PDB file of C-alpha atoms in Angstrom:
ATOM      1  CA  GLY D 219     -22.336 -21.804  29.228  1.00  0.00           C
ATOM      2  CA  ALA D 220     -19.370 -23.974  27.706  1.00  0.00           C
ATOM      3  CA  GLY D 221     -20.013 -22.849  24.191  1.00  0.00           C
ATOM      4  CA  VAL D 222     -21.743 -21.000  21.709  1.00  0.00           C
ATOM      5  CA  SER D 223     -25.624 -21.657  21.991  1.00  0.00           C
ATOM      6  CA  GLN D 224     -28.032 -21.160  18.785  1.00  0.00           C
ATOM      7  CA  SER D 225     -31.614 -21.844  18.746  1.00  0.00           C
ATOM      8  CA  PRO D 226     -33.732 -23.266  17.192  1.00  0.00           C
ATOM      9  CA  ARG D 227     -31.528 -25.747  15.548  1.00  0.00           C
ATOM     10  CA  TYR D 228     -33.862 -25.983  12.494  1.00  0.00           C
ATOM     11  CA  LYS D 229     -36.675 -23.628  11.099  1.00  0.00           C
ATOM     12  CA  VAL D 230     -38.964 -24.289   8.575  1.00  0.00           C
ATOM     13  CA  ALA D 231     -40.616 -20.892   7.379  1.00  0.00           C
ATOM     14  CA  LYS D 232     -43.212 -20.289   4.840  1.00  0.00           C
ATOM     15  CA  ARG D 233     -42.351 -17.748   2.191  1.00  0.00           C
ATOM     16  CA  GLY D 234     -43.172 -14.452   3.474  1.00  0.00           C
ATOM     17  CA  GLN D 235     -43.036 -15.526   7.269  1.00  0.00           C
ATOM     18  CA  ASP D 236     -40.888 -13.595   9.798  1.00  0.00           C
ATOM     19  CA  VAL D 237     -38.430 -15.484  11.660  1.00  0.00           C
ATOM     20  CA  ALA D 238     -36.207 -15.024  14.578  1.00  0.00           C
ATOM     21  CA  LEU D 239     -32.852 -16.832  15.384  1.00  0.00           C
ATOM     22  CA  ARG D 240     -31.323 -16.627  18.859  1.00  0.00           C
ATOM     23  CA  CYS D 241     -27.672 -16.848  19.662  1.00  0.00           C
ATOM     24  CA  ASP D 242     -26.192 -17.068  23.343  1.00  0.00           C
ATOM     25  CA  PRO D 243     -22.386 -16.581  23.091  1.00  0.00           C
ATOM     26  CA  ILE D 244     -19.738 -17.768  25.702  1.00  0.00           C
ATOM     27  CA  SER D 245     -19.988 -15.858  28.773  1.00  0.00           C
ATOM     28  CA  GLY D 246     -17.483 -12.815  28.772  1.00  0.00           C
ATOM     29  CA  HIS D 247     -16.934 -12.750  24.870  1.00  0.00           C
ATOM     30  CA  VAL D 248     -17.136  -9.296  23.681  1.00  0.00           C
ATOM     31  CA  SER D 249     -17.617  -9.727  19.949  1.00  0.00           C
ATOM     32  CA  LEU D 250     -20.286 -11.531  18.473  1.00  0.00           C
ATOM     33  CA  PHE D 251     -20.742 -12.362  14.454  1.00  0.00           C
ATOM     34  CA  TRP D 252     -23.271 -13.514  12.452  1.00  0.00           C
ATOM     35  CA  TYR D 253     -22.678 -15.528   9.178  1.00  0.00           C
ATOM     36  CA  GLN D 254     -24.722 -17.093   6.595  1.00  0.00           C
ATOM     37  CA  GLN D 255     -23.550 -20.514   5.246  1.00  0.00           C
ATOM     38  CA  ALA D 256     -25.412 -21.530   1.778  1.00  0.00           C
ATOM     39  CA  LEU D 257     -25.069 -25.263   1.102  1.00  0.00           C
ATOM     40  CA  GLY D 258     -21.711 -26.091  -0.245  1.00  0.00           C
ATOM     41  CA  GLN D 259     -20.353 -22.551   0.510  1.00  0.00           C
ATOM     42  CA  GLY D 260     -17.993 -21.166   3.016  1.00  0.00           C
ATOM     43  CA  PRO D 261     -19.879 -18.750   5.715  1.00  0.00           C
ATOM     44  CA  GLU D 262     -20.213 -15.356   4.521  1.00  0.00           C
ATOM     45  CA  PHE D 263     -20.096 -12.559   6.979  1.00  0.00           C
ATOM     46  CA  LEU D 264     -23.440 -10.764   7.968  1.00  0.00           C
ATOM     47  CA  THR D 265     -22.919  -8.557  10.899  1.00  0.00           C
ATOM     48  CA  TYR D 266     -20.578  -7.881  13.908  1.00  0.00           C
ATOM     49  CA  PHE D 267     -21.143  -6.613  17.211  1.00  0.00           C
ATOM     50  CA  GLN D 268     -19.117  -5.184  19.987  1.00  0.00           C
ATOM     51  CA  ASN D 269     -20.842  -5.450  23.420  1.00  0.00           C
ATOM     52  CA  GLU D 270     -24.244  -3.719  22.365  1.00  0.00           C
ATOM     53  CA  ALA D 271     -22.867  -1.743  19.393  1.00  0.00           C
ATOM     54  CA  GLN D 272     -23.162  -3.035  15.886  1.00  0.00           C
ATOM     55  CA  LEU D 273     -20.123  -1.901  14.187  1.00  0.00           C
ATOM     56  CA  ASP D 274     -20.503  -3.669  10.883  1.00  0.00           C
ATOM     57  CA  LYS D 275     -23.687  -4.734   9.275  1.00  0.00           C
ATOM     58  CA  SER D 276     -22.228  -4.597   5.617  1.00  0.00           C
ATOM     59  CA  GLY D 277     -23.005  -7.934   5.129  1.00  0.00           C
ATOM     60  CA  LEU D 278     -26.568  -8.074   5.709  1.00  0.00           C
ATOM     61  CA  PRO D 279     -28.294  -8.622   2.161  1.00  0.00           C
ATOM     62  CA  SER D 280     -31.067  -6.710   2.363  1.00  0.00           C
ATOM     63  CA  ASP D 281     -33.065  -4.350   4.587  1.00  0.00           C
ATOM     64  CA  ARG D 282     -35.398  -7.517   5.411  1.00  0.00           C
ATOM     65  CA  PHE D 283     -32.540  -8.668   7.864  1.00  0.00           C
ATOM     66  CA  PHE D 284     -32.172  -7.208  11.050  1.00  0.00           C
ATOM     67  CA  ALA D 285     -29.947  -8.043  14.106  1.00  0.00           C
ATOM     68  CA  GLU D 286     -29.688  -6.713  17.793  1.00  0.00           C
ATOM     69  CA  ARG D 287     -27.738  -7.434  20.785  1.00  0.00           C
ATOM     70  CA  PRO D 288     -29.466  -5.060  23.391  1.00  0.00           C
ATOM     71  CA  GLU D 289     -27.557  -5.955  26.466  1.00  0.00           C
ATOM     72  CA  GLY D 290     -24.368  -6.948  25.110  1.00  0.00           C
ATOM     73  CA  SER D 291     -24.907 -10.721  25.319  1.00  0.00           C
ATOM     74  CA  VAL D 292     -27.497 -12.676  23.723  1.00  0.00           C
ATOM     75  CA  SER D 293     -28.094 -11.796  20.087  1.00  0.00           C
ATOM     76  CA  THR D 294     -31.004 -12.042  17.733  1.00  0.00           C
ATOM     77  CA  LEU D 295     -31.117 -12.043  13.959  1.00  0.00           C
ATOM     78  CA  LYS D 296     -34.575 -11.532  12.516  1.00  0.00           C
ATOM     79  CA  ILE D 297     -35.453 -11.931   8.843  1.00  0.00           C
ATOM     80  CA  GLN D 298     -38.648 -10.310   7.724  1.00  0.00           C
ATOM     81  CA  ARG D 299     -40.704 -11.695   4.879  1.00  0.00           C
ATOM     82  CA  THR D 300     -38.655 -14.668   4.368  1.00  0.00           C
ATOM     83  CA  GLN D 301     -37.788 -15.698   0.794  1.00  0.00           C
ATOM     84  CA  GLN D 302     -36.505 -18.849  -0.607  1.00  0.00           C
ATOM     85  CA  GLU D 303     -33.085 -17.624  -1.197  1.00  0.00           C
ATOM     86  CA  ASP D 304     -32.812 -16.944   2.382  1.00  0.00           C
ATOM     87  CA  SER D 305     -32.529 -20.862   2.916  1.00  0.00           C
ATOM     88  CA  ALA D 306     -29.106 -21.565   4.665  1.00  0.00           C
ATOM     89  CA  VAL D 307     -27.256 -22.251   7.904  1.00  0.00           C
ATOM     90  CA  TYR D 308     -26.842 -19.077  10.087  1.00  0.00           C
ATOM     91  CA  LEU D 309     -23.679 -19.439  12.140  1.00  0.00           C
ATOM     92  CA  CYS D 310     -23.348 -17.404  15.175  1.00  0.00           C
ATOM     93  CA  ALA D 311     -19.713 -17.016  16.405  1.00  0.00           C
ATOM     94  CA  SER D 312     -18.214 -14.919  19.567  1.00  0.00           C
ATOM     95  CA  SER D 313     -14.761 -13.967  20.783  1.00  0.00           C
ATOM     96  CA  PHE D 314     -12.722 -11.929  23.301  1.00  0.00           C
ATOM     97  CA  LEU D 315     -11.624  -8.869  21.886  1.00  0.00           C
ATOM     98  CA  HIS D 316      -7.917  -8.779  20.885  1.00  0.00           C
ATOM     99  CA  GLN D 317      -6.331  -5.992  18.980  1.00  0.00           C
ATOM    100  CA  GLN D 318      -3.494  -8.502  17.595  1.00  0.00           C
ATOM    101  CA  GLY D 319      -2.054 -11.921  18.076  1.00  0.00           C
ATOM    102  CA  PRO D 320      -3.978 -15.293  17.304  1.00  0.00           C
ATOM    103  CA  TYR D 321      -7.320 -15.783  18.275  1.00  0.00           C
ATOM    104  CA  GLY D 322     -10.127 -17.568  16.713  1.00  0.00           C
ATOM    105  CA  TYR D 323     -13.868 -17.304  16.571  1.00  0.00           C
ATOM    106  CA  THR D 324     -15.805 -20.198  18.493  1.00  0.00           C
ATOM    107  CA  PHE D 325     -18.986 -20.918  16.229  1.00  0.00           C
ATOM    108  CA  GLY D 326     -22.183 -22.153  17.283  1.00  0.00           C
ATOM    109  CA  SER D 327     -23.822 -25.330  15.457  1.00  0.00           C
ATOM    110  CA  GLY D 328     -26.015 -22.721  13.505  1.00  0.00           C
ATOM    111  CA  THR D 329     -29.666 -22.668  12.951  1.00  0.00           C
ATOM    112  CA  ARG D 330     -30.553 -24.297   9.498  1.00  0.00           C
ATOM    113  CA  LEU D 331     -33.412 -22.239   7.950  1.00  0.00           C
ATOM    114  CA  THR D 332     -35.669 -23.923   5.094  1.00  0.00           C
ATOM    115  CA  VAL D 333     -38.028 -21.373   3.461  1.00  0.00           C
ATOM    116  CA  VAL D 334     -40.702 -23.250   1.732  1.00  0.00           C
TER     117      VAL D 334
ATOM    118  CA  GLN B 104     -16.147 -10.818  -5.357  1.00  0.00           C
ATOM    119  CA  GLN B 105     -14.414 -13.773  -3.874  1.00  0.00           C
ATOM    120  CA  GLN B 106     -11.498 -12.441  -1.471  1.00  0.00           C
ATOM    121  CA  VAL B 107     -10.049 -15.778  -0.711  1.00  0.00           C
ATOM    122  CA  LYS B 108      -9.850 -18.211  -3.287  1.00  0.00           C
ATOM    123  CA  GLN B 109      -9.454 -21.918  -2.384  1.00  0.00           C
ATOM    124  CA  SER B 110      -8.950 -25.137  -4.016  1.00  0.00           C
ATOM    125  CA  PRO B 111      -9.574 -28.161  -4.557  1.00  0.00           C
ATOM    126  CA  GLN B 112     -13.037 -28.053  -3.768  1.00  0.00           C
ATOM    127  CA  SER B 113     -12.759 -31.588  -2.976  1.00  0.00           C
ATOM    128  CA  LEU B 114     -10.137 -33.960  -2.101  1.00  0.00           C
ATOM    129  CA  ILE B 115      -9.669 -37.979  -1.729  1.00  0.00           C
ATOM    130  CA  VAL B 116      -6.540 -39.029   0.209  1.00  0.00           C
ATOM    131  CA  GLN B 117      -5.466 -42.444   1.094  1.00  0.00           C
ATOM    132  CA  LYS B 118      -4.856 -43.194   4.833  1.00  0.00           C
ATOM    133  CA  GLY B 119      -1.303 -42.298   5.893  1.00  0.00           C
ATOM    134  CA  GLY B 120      -0.950 -39.748   2.850  1.00  0.00           C
ATOM    135  CA  ILE B 121      -0.554 -35.825   3.051  1.00  0.00           C
ATOM    136  CA  SER B 122      -3.573 -33.837   2.254  1.00  0.00           C
ATOM    137  CA  ILE B 123      -2.624 -30.247   0.541  1.00  0.00           C
ATOM    138  CA  ILE B 124      -5.251 -27.558   0.387  1.00  0.00           C
ATOM    139  CA  ASN B 125      -4.304 -23.948  -1.293  1.00  0.00           C
ATOM    140  CA  CYS B 126      -5.621 -20.504  -0.750  1.00  0.00           C
ATOM    141  CA  ALA B 127      -4.775 -17.234  -2.260  1.00  0.00           C
ATOM    142  CA  TYR B 128      -5.825 -13.680  -1.278  1.00  0.00           C
ATOM    143  CA  GLU B 129      -5.994 -10.445  -2.969  1.00  0.00           C
ATOM    144  CA  ASN B 130      -6.449  -7.970   0.071  1.00  0.00           C
ATOM    145  CA  THR B 131      -3.118  -6.859   1.780  1.00  0.00           C
ATOM    146  CA  ALA B 132      -4.545  -5.531   4.606  1.00  0.00           C
ATOM    147  CA  PHE B 133      -5.506  -9.041   6.064  1.00  0.00           C
ATOM    148  CA  ASP B 134      -3.565  -9.411   9.129  1.00  0.00           C
ATOM    149  CA  TYR B 135      -4.370 -13.004  10.031  1.00  0.00           C
ATOM    150  CA  PHE B 136      -4.969 -16.265   8.317  1.00  0.00           C
ATOM    151  CA  PRO B 137      -6.780 -18.878  10.364  1.00  0.00           C
ATOM    152  CA  TRP B 138      -7.851 -22.455   9.020  1.00  0.00           C
ATOM    153  CA  TYR B 139     -11.157 -24.025  10.159  1.00  0.00           C
ATOM    154  CA  GLN B 140     -12.459 -27.511  10.177  1.00  0.00           C
ATOM    155  CA  GLN B 141     -15.935 -28.491   9.903  1.00  0.00           C
ATOM    156  CA  PHE B 142     -17.991 -31.820  10.578  1.00  0.00           C
ATOM    157  CA  PRO B 143     -21.644 -32.111   9.317  1.00  0.00           C
ATOM    158  CA  GLY B 144     -24.059 -30.474  11.451  1.00  0.00           C
ATOM    159  CA  LYS B 145     -21.537 -28.694  13.204  1.00  0.00           C
ATOM    160  CA  GLY B 146     -19.978 -25.094  13.074  1.00  0.00           C
ATOM    161  CA  PRO B 147     -16.354 -24.439  12.149  1.00  0.00           C
ATOM    162  CA  ALA B 148     -13.945 -25.067  14.616  1.00  0.00           C
ATOM    163  CA  LEU B 149     -10.481 -23.121  14.603  1.00  0.00           C
ATOM    164  CA  LEU B 150      -7.792 -25.551  13.559  1.00  0.00           C
ATOM    165  CA  ILE B 151      -4.438 -23.593  12.943  1.00  0.00           C
ATOM    166  CA  ALA B 152      -3.629 -19.973  12.202  1.00  0.00           C
ATOM    167  CA  ILE B 153      -0.448 -17.910  10.970  1.00  0.00           C
ATOM    168  CA  ARG B 154       0.180 -14.060  10.866  1.00  0.00           C
ATOM    169  CA  PRO B 155       1.565 -12.954   7.834  1.00  0.00           C
ATOM    170  CA  ASP B 156       5.183 -12.291   9.064  1.00  0.00           C
ATOM    171  CA  VAL B 157       5.772 -16.126   9.692  1.00  0.00           C
ATOM    172  CA  SER B 158       6.391 -18.341   6.756  1.00  0.00           C
ATOM    173  CA  GLU B 159       5.680 -21.768   8.282  1.00  0.00           C
ATOM    174  CA  LYS B 160       3.452 -22.722  11.261  1.00  0.00           C
ATOM    175  CA  LYS B 161       3.368 -26.407  12.457  1.00  0.00           C
ATOM    176  CA  GLU B 162       1.006 -28.065  15.150  1.00  0.00           C
ATOM    177  CA  GLY B 163       0.965 -32.001  15.406  1.00  0.00           C
ATOM    178  CA  ARG B 164      -0.028 -33.210  11.887  1.00  0.00           C
ATOM    179  CA  PHE B 165      -1.052 -29.711  10.422  1.00  0.00           C
ATOM    180  CA  THR B 166       1.108 -27.178   8.909  1.00  0.00           C
ATOM    181  CA  ILE B 167       0.576 -23.822   7.445  1.00  0.00           C
ATOM    182  CA  SER B 168       2.900 -22.360   4.767  1.00  0.00           C
ATOM    183  CA  PHE B 169       2.652 -18.831   3.970  1.00  0.00           C
ATOM    184  CA  ASN B 170       3.996 -16.979   0.922  1.00  0.00           C
ATOM    185  CA  LYS B 171       3.417 -13.363   1.430  1.00  0.00           C
ATOM    186  CA  SER B 172       4.848 -12.068  -1.617  1.00  0.00           C
ATOM    187  CA  ALA B 173       2.768 -14.477  -3.405  1.00  0.00           C
ATOM    188  CA  LYS B 174      -0.138 -13.779  -1.442  1.00  0.00           C
ATOM    189  CA  GLN B 175      -0.518 -17.667  -1.121  1.00  0.00           C
ATOM    190  CA  PHE B 176      -0.963 -19.747   1.636  1.00  0.00           C
ATOM    191  CA  SER B 177      -1.610 -23.703   2.196  1.00  0.00           C
ATOM    192  CA  LEU B 178      -2.593 -26.340   4.734  1.00  0.00           C
ATOM    193  CA  HIS B 179      -0.707 -29.579   4.764  1.00  0.00           C
ATOM    194  CA  ILE B 180      -2.110 -32.624   6.914  1.00  0.00           C
ATOM    195  CA  MET B 181       0.376 -35.016   7.053  1.00  0.00           C
ATOM    196  CA  ASP B 182      -0.314 -38.849   8.084  1.00  0.00           C
ATOM    197  CA  SER B 183      -4.115 -38.094   6.891  1.00  0.00           C
ATOM    198  CA  GLN B 184      -6.483 -40.353   9.003  1.00  0.00           C
ATOM    199  CA  PRO B 185     -10.044 -41.187   8.452  1.00  0.00           C
ATOM    200  CA  GLY B 186     -11.371 -38.920  11.348  1.00  0.00           C
ATOM    201  CA  ASP B 187      -9.773 -36.138   9.418  1.00  0.00           C
ATOM    202  CA  SER B 188     -12.306 -36.213   6.873  1.00  0.00           C
ATOM    203  CA  ALA B 189     -14.350 -33.020   6.871  1.00  0.00           C
ATOM    204  CA  THR B 190     -14.709 -29.451   5.245  1.00  0.00           C
ATOM    205  CA  TYR B 191     -11.863 -27.437   5.570  1.00  0.00           C
ATOM    206  CA  PHE B 192     -12.013 -23.646   5.106  1.00  0.00           C
ATOM    207  CA  CYS B 193      -9.173 -21.040   4.635  1.00  0.00           C
ATOM    208  CA  ALA B 194      -9.746 -17.632   5.866  1.00  0.00           C
ATOM    209  CA  ALA B 195      -8.419 -14.107   6.394  1.00  0.00           C
ATOM    210  CA  ARG B 196      -9.070 -11.482   8.814  1.00  0.00           C
ATOM    211  CA  GLY B 197      -9.767  -7.940   8.040  1.00  0.00           C
ATOM    212  CA  GLY B 198     -10.826  -4.808   9.427  1.00  0.00           C
ATOM    213  CA  TYR B 199     -13.408  -5.161  12.727  1.00  0.00           C
ATOM    214  CA  GLN B 200     -11.979  -8.676  13.235  1.00  0.00           C
ATOM    215  CA  LYS B 201     -14.252  -9.694  10.461  1.00  0.00           C
ATOM    216  CA  VAL B 202     -13.139 -12.756   8.827  1.00  0.00           C
ATOM    217  CA  THR B 203     -13.646 -13.716   5.089  1.00  0.00           C
ATOM    218  CA  PHE B 204     -13.751 -17.528   4.313  1.00  0.00           C
ATOM    219  CA  GLY B 205     -12.687 -19.534   1.185  1.00  0.00           C
ATOM    220  CA  ILE B 206     -15.366 -21.675  -0.519  1.00  0.00           C
ATOM    221  CA  GLY B 207     -14.282 -24.774   1.430  1.00  0.00           C
ATOM    222  CA  THR B 208     -12.357 -28.410   0.546  1.00  0.00           C
ATOM    223  CA  LYS B 209     -14.372 -31.539   1.249  1.00  0.00           C
ATOM    224  CA  LEU B 210     -11.500 -33.863   2.375  1.00  0.00           C
ATOM    225  CA  GLN B 211     -12.223 -37.585   2.429  1.00  0.00           C
ATOM    226  CA  VAL B 212      -9.537 -39.868   3.815  1.00  0.00           C
ATOM    227  CA  ILE B 213     -10.181 -43.336   2.717  1.00  0.00           C
ATOM    228  CA  PRO B 214      -8.742 -46.568   4.507  1.00  0.00           C
TER     229      PRO B 214
END
Protein backbone atom coordinates (compact mmCIF):
# COMPACT_ATOMS: atom_id res chain seq x y z
CA GLY A 1 0.00 0.00 0.00
CA ALA A 2 0.90 3.66 -0.16
CA GLY A 3 1.42 4.07 3.56
CA VAL A 4 1.78 2.23 6.84
CA SER A 5 -1.56 0.78 7.85
CA GLN A 6 -2.48 0.02 11.44
CA SER A 7 -5.55 -1.74 12.78
CA PRO A 8 -7.69 -1.34 14.68
CA ARG A 9 -7.64 2.46 14.91
CA TYR A 10 -9.27 2.33 18.34
CA LYS A 11 -9.39 -0.44 20.89
CA VAL A 12 -11.09 -0.45 24.26
CA ALA A 13 -10.03 -3.31 26.48
CA LYS A 14 -11.11 -4.32 29.94
CA ARG A 15 -8.28 -4.58 32.43
CA GLY A 16 -6.80 -8.05 32.24
CA GLN A 17 -7.84 -8.64 28.64
CA ASP A 18 -5.30 -9.57 25.95
CA VAL A 19 -5.05 -7.37 22.84
CA ALA A 20 -3.34 -7.68 19.45
CA LEU A 21 -2.43 -4.69 17.34
CA ARG A 22 -1.57 -5.08 13.67
CA CYS A 23 0.83 -3.16 11.45
CA ASP A 24 1.10 -3.42 7.65
CA PRO A 25 4.32 -1.65 6.64
CA ILE A 26 5.08 -0.11 3.27
CA SER A 27 5.91 -2.85 0.78
CA GLY A 28 9.65 -3.40 0.57
CA HIS A 29 10.48 -1.66 3.84
CA VAL A 30 12.96 -3.84 5.68
CA SER A 31 12.88 -2.02 9.01
CA LEU A 32 9.83 -1.92 11.26
CA PHE A 33 9.49 -0.14 14.59
CA TRP A 34 6.87 0.00 17.31
CA TYR A 35 6.51 3.06 19.51
CA GLN A 36 4.23 3.91 22.41
CA GLN A 37 2.93 7.46 22.71
CA ALA A 38 1.27 8.48 25.96
CA LEU A 39 -1.00 11.51 25.98
CA GLY A 40 1.01 14.71 25.69
CA GLN A 41 4.32 12.89 25.31
CA GLY A 42 6.72 12.02 22.55
CA PRO A 43 6.78 8.51 21.09
CA GLU A 44 8.80 6.03 23.15
CA PHE A 45 10.66 3.21 21.41
CA LEU A 46 9.38 -0.30 22.05
CA THR A 47 11.01 -2.65 19.56
CA TYR A 48 12.70 -2.94 16.17
CA PHE A 49 12.61 -5.58 13.44
CA GLN A 50 14.88 -6.00 10.47
CA ASN A 51 12.91 -8.32 8.21
CA GLU A 52 11.69 -11.07 10.55
CA ALA A 53 14.49 -10.65 13.07
CA GLN A 54 13.73 -8.72 16.23
CA LEU A 55 17.02 -6.92 16.75
CA ASP A 56 16.08 -4.67 19.64
CA LYS A 57 13.32 -5.14 22.18
CA SER A 58 14.85 -3.04 24.91
CA GLY A 59 11.87 -0.68 25.07
CA LEU A 60 9.19 -3.26 25.83
CA PRO A 61 7.99 -2.24 29.31
CA SER A 62 7.30 -5.71 30.65
CA ASP A 63 7.04 -9.35 29.68
CA ARG A 64 3.35 -8.75 29.02
CA PHE A 65 4.39 -7.09 25.76
CA PHE A 66 5.33 -9.26 22.82
CA ALA A 67 5.93 -8.41 19.17
CA GLU A 68 6.42 -10.57 16.13
CA ARG A 69 6.97 -10.26 12.40
CA PRO A 70 7.12 -13.88 11.26
CA GLU A 71 7.39 -13.36 7.49
CA GLY A 72 9.21 -10.05 7.50
CA SER A 73 6.16 -8.05 6.50
CA VAL A 74 3.10 -7.67 8.74
CA SER A 75 3.84 -7.23 12.43
CA THR A 76 1.68 -7.79 15.49
CA LEU A 77 2.15 -6.23 18.91
CA LYS A 78 0.46 -8.26 21.62
CA ILE A 79 -0.23 -7.06 25.12
CA GLN A 80 -1.30 -9.64 27.66
CA ARG A 81 -3.32 -8.93 30.80
CA THR A 82 -3.70 -5.25 29.93
CA GLN A 83 -3.33 -2.67 32.70
CA GLN A 84 -4.56 0.93 32.82
CA GLU A 85 -1.03 2.21 32.38
CA ASP A 86 -0.95 0.52 28.97
CA SER A 87 -3.45 3.10 27.67
CA ALA A 88 -1.65 4.98 24.91
CA VAL A 89 -1.37 5.31 21.16
CA TYR A 90 0.74 2.55 19.66
CA LEU A 91 2.56 3.70 16.55
CA CYS A 92 4.17 1.55 13.92
CA ALA A 93 6.79 2.89 11.53
CA SER A 94 8.72 1.38 8.65
CA SER A 95 11.68 2.39 6.52
CA PHE A 96 14.19 1.18 4.01
CA LEU A 97 17.41 -0.01 5.54
CA HIS A 98 20.06 2.67 5.15
CA GLN A 99 23.41 2.58 6.81
CA GLN A 100 24.03 6.25 6.44
CA GLY A 101 22.54 9.35 4.97
CA PRO A 102 19.26 11.03 5.64
CA TYR A 103 16.16 8.94 5.87
CA GLY A 104 13.07 8.95 7.93
CA TYR A 105 10.51 6.60 9.24
CA THR A 106 7.03 6.55 7.77
CA PHE A 107 4.58 6.26 10.62
CA GLY A 108 1.10 4.84 10.59
CA SER A 109 -1.75 6.73 12.24
CA GLY A 110 -1.55 4.49 15.28
CA THR A 111 -3.91 2.42 17.39
CA ARG A 112 -5.38 4.22 20.38
CA LEU A 113 -5.68 1.69 23.20
CA THR A 114 -7.85 2.53 26.19
CA VAL A 115 -7.86 0.12 29.11
CA VAL A 116 -10.89 0.46 31.39
CA GLN B 1 15.95 9.36 31.47
CA GLN B 2 15.19 11.96 28.86
CA GLN B 3 17.92 11.71 26.25
CA VAL B 4 16.54 14.51 24.09
CA LYS B 5 15.28 17.58 25.94
CA GLN B 6 12.88 19.87 24.10
CA SER B 7 11.50 23.31 24.89
CA PRO B 8 9.13 25.03 25.03
CA GLN B 9 6.29 22.54 25.45
CA SER B 10 3.82 25.01 23.99
CA LEU B 11 4.23 28.02 21.75
CA ILE B 12 1.84 30.63 20.41
CA VAL B 13 3.00 32.69 17.44
CA GLN B 14 1.23 35.24 15.31
CA LYS B 15 0.81 34.58 11.62
CA GLY B 16 3.90 35.72 9.77
CA GLY B 17 6.12 35.42 12.83
CA ILE B 18 9.05 33.10 13.52
CA SER B 19 8.53 29.95 15.57
CA ILE B 20 11.62 28.65 17.38
CA ILE B 21 11.89 25.28 19.11
CA ASN B 22 15.03 24.20 20.94
CA CYS B 23 16.47 20.79 21.72
CA ALA B 24 19.49 19.43 23.53
CA TYR B 25 20.98 15.96 23.69
CA GLU B 26 23.55 14.10 25.75
CA ASN B 27 24.50 11.03 23.76
CA THR B 28 27.34 11.86 21.37
CA ALA B 29 26.70 8.59 19.53
CA PHE B 30 23.57 10.04 17.93
CA ASP B 31 24.28 10.37 14.22
CA TYR B 32 21.20 11.95 12.70
CA PHE B 33 18.70 14.51 13.96
CA PRO B 34 15.22 14.60 12.38
CA TRP B 35 12.26 16.79 13.19
CA TYR B 36 8.75 15.41 13.00
CA GLN B 37 5.40 17.18 12.66
CA GLN B 38 2.28 15.58 14.10
CA PHE B 39 -1.34 16.57 13.56
CA PRO B 40 -4.09 15.29 15.87
CA GLY B 41 -5.08 11.72 15.12
CA LYS B 42 -2.11 11.18 12.82
CA GLY B 43 1.31 9.65 13.19
CA PRO B 44 4.40 11.88 13.17
CA ALA B 45 5.65 12.85 9.69
CA LEU B 46 9.27 13.65 8.86
CA LEU B 47 9.69 17.37 8.30
CA ILE B 48 13.41 18.03 7.94
CA ALA B 49 16.61 16.42 9.22
CA ILE B 50 20.29 17.17 9.67
CA ARG B 51 23.58 15.31 10.20
CA PRO B 52 25.87 16.47 13.00
CA ASP B 53 28.63 17.56 10.58
CA VAL B 54 26.36 20.25 9.15
CA SER B 55 25.61 23.47 11.03
CA GLU B 56 22.48 24.52 9.19
CA LYS B 57 19.92 23.07 6.82
CA LYS B 58 17.10 24.97 5.18
CA GLU B 59 14.07 23.62 3.36
CA GLY B 60 11.55 26.24 2.37
CA ARG B 61 10.35 28.01 5.51
CA PHE B 62 11.96 25.44 7.82
CA THR B 63 15.56 25.73 9.03
CA ILE B 64 17.52 23.54 11.44
CA SER B 65 20.48 25.09 13.24
CA PHE B 66 22.91 22.60 14.79
CA ASN B 67 25.63 23.29 17.37
CA LYS B 68 27.66 20.11 17.82
CA SER B 69 29.95 21.43 20.55
CA ALA B 70 26.99 22.56 22.66
CA LYS B 71 24.96 19.46 21.75
CA GLN B 72 22.02 21.66 20.86
CA PHE B 73 19.85 22.09 17.81
CA SER B 74 16.81 24.12 16.94
CA LEU B 75 14.01 24.42 14.42
CA HIS B 76 13.03 27.79 13.01
CA ILE B 77 9.77 28.19 11.12
CA MET B 78 9.77 31.42 9.16
CA ASP B 79 6.57 33.22 8.15
CA SER B 80 4.54 30.90 10.37
CA GLN B 81 1.07 30.05 9.04
CA PRO B 82 -2.08 28.75 10.77
CA GLY B 83 -1.59 25.50 8.82
CA ASP B 84 1.69 25.02 10.71
CA SER B 85 -0.27 24.55 13.93
CA ALA B 86 0.72 21.07 15.07
CA THR B 87 2.97 19.31 17.55
CA TYR B 88 6.66 19.26 16.64
CA PHE B 89 9.13 16.68 17.88
CA CYS B 90 12.87 16.86 17.72
CA ALA B 91 14.57 13.50 17.63
CA ALA B 92 17.92 11.79 17.46
CA ARG B 93 18.95 8.52 15.85
CA GLY B 94 21.18 6.04 17.62
CA GLY B 95 22.00 2.37 17.39
CA TYR B 96 19.91 0.03 15.22
CA GLN B 97 18.41 3.14 13.68
CA LYS B 98 16.41 3.67 16.86
CA VAL B 99 15.06 7.20 17.04
CA THR B 100 14.63 8.90 20.41
CA PHE B 101 12.05 11.68 20.53
CA GLY B 102 11.74 14.82 22.59
CA ILE B 103 8.59 15.56 24.56
CA GLY B 104 7.09 17.69 21.81
CA THR B 105 6.13 21.33 21.30
CA LYS B 106 2.52 22.21 20.62
CA LEU B 107 2.60 25.15 18.22
CA GLN B 108 -0.40 27.37 17.67
CA VAL B 109 -0.24 30.02 14.97
CA ILE B 110 -2.92 32.63 15.42
CA PRO B 111 -4.22 34.84 12.58
